[in-house]
mmCIF file of C-alpha atoms in Angstrom:
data_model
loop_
_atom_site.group_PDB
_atom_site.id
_atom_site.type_symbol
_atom_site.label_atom_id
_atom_site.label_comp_id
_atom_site.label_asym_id
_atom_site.label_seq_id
_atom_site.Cartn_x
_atom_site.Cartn_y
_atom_site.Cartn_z
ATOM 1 C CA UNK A 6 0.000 0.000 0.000
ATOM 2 C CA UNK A 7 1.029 3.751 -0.133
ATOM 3 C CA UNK A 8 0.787 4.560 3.305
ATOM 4 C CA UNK A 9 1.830 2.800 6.778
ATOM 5 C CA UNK A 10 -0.700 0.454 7.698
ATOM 6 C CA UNK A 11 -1.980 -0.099 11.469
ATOM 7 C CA UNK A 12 -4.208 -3.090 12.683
ATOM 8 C CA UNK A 13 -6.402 -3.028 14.254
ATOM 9 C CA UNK A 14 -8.007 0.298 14.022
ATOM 10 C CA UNK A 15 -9.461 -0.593 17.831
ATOM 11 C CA UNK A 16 -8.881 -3.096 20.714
ATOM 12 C CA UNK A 17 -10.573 -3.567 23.619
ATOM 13 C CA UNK A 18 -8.799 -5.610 26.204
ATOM 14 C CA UNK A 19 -9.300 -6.524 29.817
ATOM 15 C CA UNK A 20 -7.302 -5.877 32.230
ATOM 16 C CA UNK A 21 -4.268 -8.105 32.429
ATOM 17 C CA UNK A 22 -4.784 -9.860 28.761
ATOM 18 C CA UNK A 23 -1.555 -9.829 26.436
ATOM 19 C CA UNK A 24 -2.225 -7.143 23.230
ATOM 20 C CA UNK A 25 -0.176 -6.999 20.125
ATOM 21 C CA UNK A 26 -0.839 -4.615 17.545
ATOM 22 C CA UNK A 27 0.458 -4.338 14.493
ATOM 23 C CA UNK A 28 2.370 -1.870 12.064
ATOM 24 C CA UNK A 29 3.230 -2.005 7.840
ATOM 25 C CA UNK A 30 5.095 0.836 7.455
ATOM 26 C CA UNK A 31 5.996 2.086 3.832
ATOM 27 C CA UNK A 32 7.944 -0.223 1.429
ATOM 28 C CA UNK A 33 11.755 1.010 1.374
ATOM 29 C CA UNK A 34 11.322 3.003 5.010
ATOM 30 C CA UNK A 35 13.882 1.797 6.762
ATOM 31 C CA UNK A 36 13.287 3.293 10.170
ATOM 32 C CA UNK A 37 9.966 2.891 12.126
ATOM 33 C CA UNK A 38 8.919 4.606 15.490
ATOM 34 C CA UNK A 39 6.513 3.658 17.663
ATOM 35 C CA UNK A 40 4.616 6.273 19.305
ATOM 36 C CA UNK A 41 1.597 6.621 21.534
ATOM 37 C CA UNK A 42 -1.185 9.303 22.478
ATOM 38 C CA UNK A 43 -2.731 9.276 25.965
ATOM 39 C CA UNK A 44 -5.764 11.476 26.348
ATOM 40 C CA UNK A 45 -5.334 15.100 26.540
ATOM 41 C CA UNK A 46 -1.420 14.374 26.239
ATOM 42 C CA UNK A 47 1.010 14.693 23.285
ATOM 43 C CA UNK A 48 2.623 12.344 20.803
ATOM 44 C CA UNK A 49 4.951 10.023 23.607
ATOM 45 C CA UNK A 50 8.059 8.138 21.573
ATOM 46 C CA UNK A 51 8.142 4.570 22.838
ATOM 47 C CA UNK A 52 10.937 2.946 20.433
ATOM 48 C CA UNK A 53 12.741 3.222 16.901
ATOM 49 C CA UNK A 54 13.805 0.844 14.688
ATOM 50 C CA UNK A 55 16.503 1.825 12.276
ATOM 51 C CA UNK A 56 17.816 -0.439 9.493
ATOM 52 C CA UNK A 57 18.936 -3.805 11.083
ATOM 53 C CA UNK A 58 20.818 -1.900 13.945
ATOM 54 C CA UNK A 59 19.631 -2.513 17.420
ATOM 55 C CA UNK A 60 16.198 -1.001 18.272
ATOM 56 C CA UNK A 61 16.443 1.971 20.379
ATOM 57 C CA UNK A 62 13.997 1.204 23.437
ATOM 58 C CA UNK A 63 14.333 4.271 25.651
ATOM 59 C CA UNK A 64 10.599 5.190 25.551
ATOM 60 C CA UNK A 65 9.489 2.183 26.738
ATOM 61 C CA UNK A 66 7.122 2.664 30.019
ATOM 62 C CA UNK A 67 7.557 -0.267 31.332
ATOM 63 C CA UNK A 68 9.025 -4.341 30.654
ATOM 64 C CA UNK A 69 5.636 -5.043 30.344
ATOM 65 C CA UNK A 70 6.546 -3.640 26.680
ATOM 66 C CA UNK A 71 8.285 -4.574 23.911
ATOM 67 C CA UNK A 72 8.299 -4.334 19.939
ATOM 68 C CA UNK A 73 9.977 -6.178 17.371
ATOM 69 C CA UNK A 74 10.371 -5.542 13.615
ATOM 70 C CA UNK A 75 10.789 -8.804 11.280
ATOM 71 C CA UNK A 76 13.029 -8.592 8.067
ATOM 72 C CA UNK A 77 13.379 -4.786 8.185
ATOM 73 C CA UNK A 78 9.404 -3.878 7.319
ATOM 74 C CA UNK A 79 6.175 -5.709 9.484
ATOM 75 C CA UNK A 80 6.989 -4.553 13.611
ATOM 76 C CA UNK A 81 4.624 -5.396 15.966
ATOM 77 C CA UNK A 82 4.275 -4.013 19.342
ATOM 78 C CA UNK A 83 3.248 -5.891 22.366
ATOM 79 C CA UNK A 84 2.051 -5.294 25.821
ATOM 80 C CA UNK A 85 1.540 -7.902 28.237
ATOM 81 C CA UNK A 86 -0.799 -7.851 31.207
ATOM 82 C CA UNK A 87 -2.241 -4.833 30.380
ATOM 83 C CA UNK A 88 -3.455 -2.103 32.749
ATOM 84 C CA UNK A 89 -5.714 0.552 32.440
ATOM 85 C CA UNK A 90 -3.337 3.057 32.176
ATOM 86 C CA UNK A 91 -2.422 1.313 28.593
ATOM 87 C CA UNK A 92 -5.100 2.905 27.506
ATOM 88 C CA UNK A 93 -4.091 5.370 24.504
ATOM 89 C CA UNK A 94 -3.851 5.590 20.845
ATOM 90 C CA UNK A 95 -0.642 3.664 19.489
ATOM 91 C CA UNK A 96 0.623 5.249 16.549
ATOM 92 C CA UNK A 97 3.324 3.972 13.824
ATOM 93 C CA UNK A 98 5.282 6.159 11.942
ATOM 94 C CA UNK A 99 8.115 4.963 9.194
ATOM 95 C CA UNK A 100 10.493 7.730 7.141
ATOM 96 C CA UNK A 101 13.433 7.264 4.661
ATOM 97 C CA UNK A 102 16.619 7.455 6.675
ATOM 98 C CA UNK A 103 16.790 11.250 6.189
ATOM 99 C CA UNK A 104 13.739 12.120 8.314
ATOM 100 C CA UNK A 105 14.072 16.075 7.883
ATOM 101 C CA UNK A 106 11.012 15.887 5.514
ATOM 102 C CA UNK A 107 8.650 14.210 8.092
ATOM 103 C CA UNK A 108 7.507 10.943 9.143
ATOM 104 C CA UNK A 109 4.767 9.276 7.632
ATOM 105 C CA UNK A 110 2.081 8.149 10.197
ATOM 106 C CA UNK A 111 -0.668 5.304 10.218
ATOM 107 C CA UNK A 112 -3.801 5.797 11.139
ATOM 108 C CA UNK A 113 -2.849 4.312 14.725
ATOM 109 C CA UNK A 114 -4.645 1.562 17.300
ATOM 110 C CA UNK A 115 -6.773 2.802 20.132
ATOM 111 C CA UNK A 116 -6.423 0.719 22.919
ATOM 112 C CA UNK A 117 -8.681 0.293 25.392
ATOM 113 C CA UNK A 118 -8.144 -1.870 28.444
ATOM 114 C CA UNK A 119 -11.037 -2.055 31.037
ATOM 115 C CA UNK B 27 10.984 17.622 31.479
ATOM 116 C CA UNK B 28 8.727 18.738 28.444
ATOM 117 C CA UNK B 29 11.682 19.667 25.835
ATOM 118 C CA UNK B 30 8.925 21.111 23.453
ATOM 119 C CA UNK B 31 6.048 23.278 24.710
ATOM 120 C CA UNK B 32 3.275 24.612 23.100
ATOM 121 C CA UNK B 33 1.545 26.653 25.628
ATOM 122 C CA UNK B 34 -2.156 27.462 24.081
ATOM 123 C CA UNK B 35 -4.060 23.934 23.805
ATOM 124 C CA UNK B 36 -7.197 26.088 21.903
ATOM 125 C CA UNK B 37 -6.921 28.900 19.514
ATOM 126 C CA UNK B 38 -9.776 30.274 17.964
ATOM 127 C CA UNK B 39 -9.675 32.291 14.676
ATOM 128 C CA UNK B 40 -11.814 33.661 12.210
ATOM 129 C CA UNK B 41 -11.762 32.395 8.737
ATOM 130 C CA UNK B 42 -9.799 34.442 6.162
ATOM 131 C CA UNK B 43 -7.517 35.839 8.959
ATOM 132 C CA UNK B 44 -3.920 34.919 9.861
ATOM 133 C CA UNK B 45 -3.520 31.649 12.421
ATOM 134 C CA UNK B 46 -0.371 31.828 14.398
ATOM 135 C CA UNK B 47 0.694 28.864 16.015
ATOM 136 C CA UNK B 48 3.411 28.571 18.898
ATOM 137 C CA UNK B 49 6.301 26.399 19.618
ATOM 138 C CA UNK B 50 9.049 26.687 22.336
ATOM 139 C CA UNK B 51 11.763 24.367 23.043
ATOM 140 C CA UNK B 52 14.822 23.857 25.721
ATOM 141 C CA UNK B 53 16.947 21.513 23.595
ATOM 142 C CA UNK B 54 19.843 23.845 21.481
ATOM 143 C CA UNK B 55 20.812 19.830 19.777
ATOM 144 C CA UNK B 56 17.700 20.344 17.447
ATOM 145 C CA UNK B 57 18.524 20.236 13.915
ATOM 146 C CA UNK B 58 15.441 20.798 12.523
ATOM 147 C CA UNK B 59 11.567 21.237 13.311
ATOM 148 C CA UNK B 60 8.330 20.154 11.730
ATOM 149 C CA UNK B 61 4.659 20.809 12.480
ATOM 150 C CA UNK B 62 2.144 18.129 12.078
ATOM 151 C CA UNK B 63 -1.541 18.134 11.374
ATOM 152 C CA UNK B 64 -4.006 15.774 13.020
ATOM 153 C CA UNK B 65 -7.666 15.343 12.167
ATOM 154 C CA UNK B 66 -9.537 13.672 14.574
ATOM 155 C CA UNK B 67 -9.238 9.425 14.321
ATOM 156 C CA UNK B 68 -6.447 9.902 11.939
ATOM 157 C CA UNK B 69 -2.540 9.817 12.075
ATOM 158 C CA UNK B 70 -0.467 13.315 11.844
ATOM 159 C CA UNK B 71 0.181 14.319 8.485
ATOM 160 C CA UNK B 72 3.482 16.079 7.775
ATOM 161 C CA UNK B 73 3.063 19.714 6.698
ATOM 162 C CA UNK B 74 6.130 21.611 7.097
ATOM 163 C CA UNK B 75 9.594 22.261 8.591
ATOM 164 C CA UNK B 76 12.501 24.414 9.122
ATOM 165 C CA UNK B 77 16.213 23.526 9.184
ATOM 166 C CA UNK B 78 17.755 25.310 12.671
ATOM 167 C CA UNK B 79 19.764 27.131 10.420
ATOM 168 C CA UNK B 80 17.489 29.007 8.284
ATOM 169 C CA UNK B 81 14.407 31.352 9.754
ATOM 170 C CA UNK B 82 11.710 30.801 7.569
ATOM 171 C CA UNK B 83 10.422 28.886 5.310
ATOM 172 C CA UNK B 84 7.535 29.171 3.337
ATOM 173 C CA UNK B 85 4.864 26.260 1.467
ATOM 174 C CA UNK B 86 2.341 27.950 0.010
ATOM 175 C CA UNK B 87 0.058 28.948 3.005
ATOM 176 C CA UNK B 88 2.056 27.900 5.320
ATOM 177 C CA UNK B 89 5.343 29.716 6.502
ATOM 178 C CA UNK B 90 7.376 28.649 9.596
ATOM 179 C CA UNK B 91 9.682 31.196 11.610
ATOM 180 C CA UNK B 92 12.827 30.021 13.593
ATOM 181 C CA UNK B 93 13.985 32.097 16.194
ATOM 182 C CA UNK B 94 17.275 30.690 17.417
ATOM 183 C CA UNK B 95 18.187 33.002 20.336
ATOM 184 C CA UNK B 96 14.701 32.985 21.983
ATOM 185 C CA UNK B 97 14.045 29.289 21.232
ATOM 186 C CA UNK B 98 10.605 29.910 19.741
ATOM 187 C CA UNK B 99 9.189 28.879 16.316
ATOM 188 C CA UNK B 100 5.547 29.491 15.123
ATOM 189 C CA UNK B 101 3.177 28.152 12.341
ATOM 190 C CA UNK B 102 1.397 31.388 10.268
ATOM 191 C CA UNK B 103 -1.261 29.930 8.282
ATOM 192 C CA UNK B 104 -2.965 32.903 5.778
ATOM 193 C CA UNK B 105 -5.549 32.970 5.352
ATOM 194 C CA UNK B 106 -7.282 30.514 7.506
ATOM 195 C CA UNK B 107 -9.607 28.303 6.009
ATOM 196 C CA UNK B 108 -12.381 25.620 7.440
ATOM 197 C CA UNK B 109 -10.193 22.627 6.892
ATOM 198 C CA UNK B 110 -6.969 24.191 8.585
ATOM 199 C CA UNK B 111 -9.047 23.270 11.804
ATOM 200 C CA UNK B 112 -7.238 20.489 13.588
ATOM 201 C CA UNK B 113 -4.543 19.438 16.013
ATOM 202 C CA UNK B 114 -1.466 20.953 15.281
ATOM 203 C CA UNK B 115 1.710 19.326 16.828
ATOM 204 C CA UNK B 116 5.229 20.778 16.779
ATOM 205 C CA UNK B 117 8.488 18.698 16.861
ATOM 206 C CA UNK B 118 12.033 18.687 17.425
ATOM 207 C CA UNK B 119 14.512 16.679 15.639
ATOM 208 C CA UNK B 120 18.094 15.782 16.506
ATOM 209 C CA UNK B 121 19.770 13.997 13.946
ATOM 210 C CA UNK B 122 22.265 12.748 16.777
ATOM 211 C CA UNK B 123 20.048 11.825 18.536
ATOM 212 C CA UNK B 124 17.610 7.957 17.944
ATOM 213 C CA UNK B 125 15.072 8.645 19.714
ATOM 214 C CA UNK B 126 13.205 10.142 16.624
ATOM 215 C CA UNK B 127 11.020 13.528 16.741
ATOM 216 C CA UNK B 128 10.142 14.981 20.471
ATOM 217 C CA UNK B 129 6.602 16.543 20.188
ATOM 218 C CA UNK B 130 4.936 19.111 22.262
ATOM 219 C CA UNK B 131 1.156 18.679 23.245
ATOM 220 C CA UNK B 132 -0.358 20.158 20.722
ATOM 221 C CA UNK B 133 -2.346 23.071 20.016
ATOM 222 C CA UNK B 134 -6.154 22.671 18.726
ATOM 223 C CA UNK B 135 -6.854 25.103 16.051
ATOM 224 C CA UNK B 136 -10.910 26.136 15.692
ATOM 225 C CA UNK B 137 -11.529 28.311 12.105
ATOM 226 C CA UNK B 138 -14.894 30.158 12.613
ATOM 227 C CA UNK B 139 -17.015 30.736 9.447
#
């Protein structure tokens, strides 16, 4: 597709269950963020993927977290045993190594854990 | 420690006039900035940015103003027109840096017919 892709578009998820949501960013991107939007709060940075280095995982809240990107496109983001604070829109972003000109975002995942 | 602040969360304007949007930040390591647009359910969508070495720069619109020494940048949007209102985020890049853009709240944008 021509844009970065985000499944799915809503979860709802009790409290403690495992969530995994998922992110196709555009073909030839080669880094991907992960980012998430908490009511009334701005754009958070949870973790960037860059090429096949190492994934830069400062963001991340908590262990309960954690992303992984297969063959350099598809990542997937996972949080286990969720709580309600979880609750937020998730939002994927990939750019062409030279992000100066902006990254291009997905539609996102709200989350909602209850 | 918020290293991008956009103080106003609402501004109001009337269409046809000017919409001038704020941005401060603390980090001097920003290499460039960009302002995003969100609509409601939807991602941010790129619309513009500034390289910390020039002032301004202009798309149409849209025209972006650095200013270095007082660490503040701001979105002009002339004139304003129905579909300019949304969220509008402002972020700080540092190509040193991997943690990717920093972004400040946000500031929601309201054109009035």
């Amino acid at each position: 597709g021509a844009g970065v892709s985000q499944s799915p578009s809503n979860k709802v998820t009790e409290k403690g269950k495992d969530v995994e949501l998922r992110c196709d960013p555009i073909s030839g991107h080669t880094a991907l963020y992960w980012y998430r939007q908490r009511l009334g709060q701005g754009l958070e940075f949870l973790i960037y993927f860059q090429g096949n280095s190492a994934p830069d995982k400062s963001g991340l809240p908590s262990d309960r977290f954690s992303a992984e990107r297969t063959g350099g496109s598809v990542s997937t983001l996972t949080i286990q045993r969720t709580q309600q604070e979880d609750s937020a829109v998730y939002l994927c972003a990939s750019s062409p190594y030279q992000a100066e000109e902006g990254y291009t975002f997905g539609s996102g995942t709200r989350l909602t854990v209850v | 420690d918020q290293q991008v602040k956009q103080n106003s969360p609402s501004l109001s304007v009337q269409e046809g006039r000017i919409s001038i949007l704020n941005c401060d930040y603390t980090n001097s390591m920003f290499d460039y900035f960009l302002w995003y647009k969100k609509y409601p359910a939807e991602g941010p969508t790129f619309l513009i940015s500034i390289s910390s070495i020039k002032d301004k720069n202009e798309d149409g619109r849209f025209t972006v103003f650095l200013n270095k020494s007082a660490k503040h940048l701001s979105l002009h949007i002339v004139p304003s027109q129905p579909g300019d209102s949304a969220v509008y985020f402002c972020a700080g890049l540092w190509g040193g840096g991997a943690d990717g853009l920093t972004f400040g709240k946000g500031t929601h944008l309201i054109i009035q017919p």
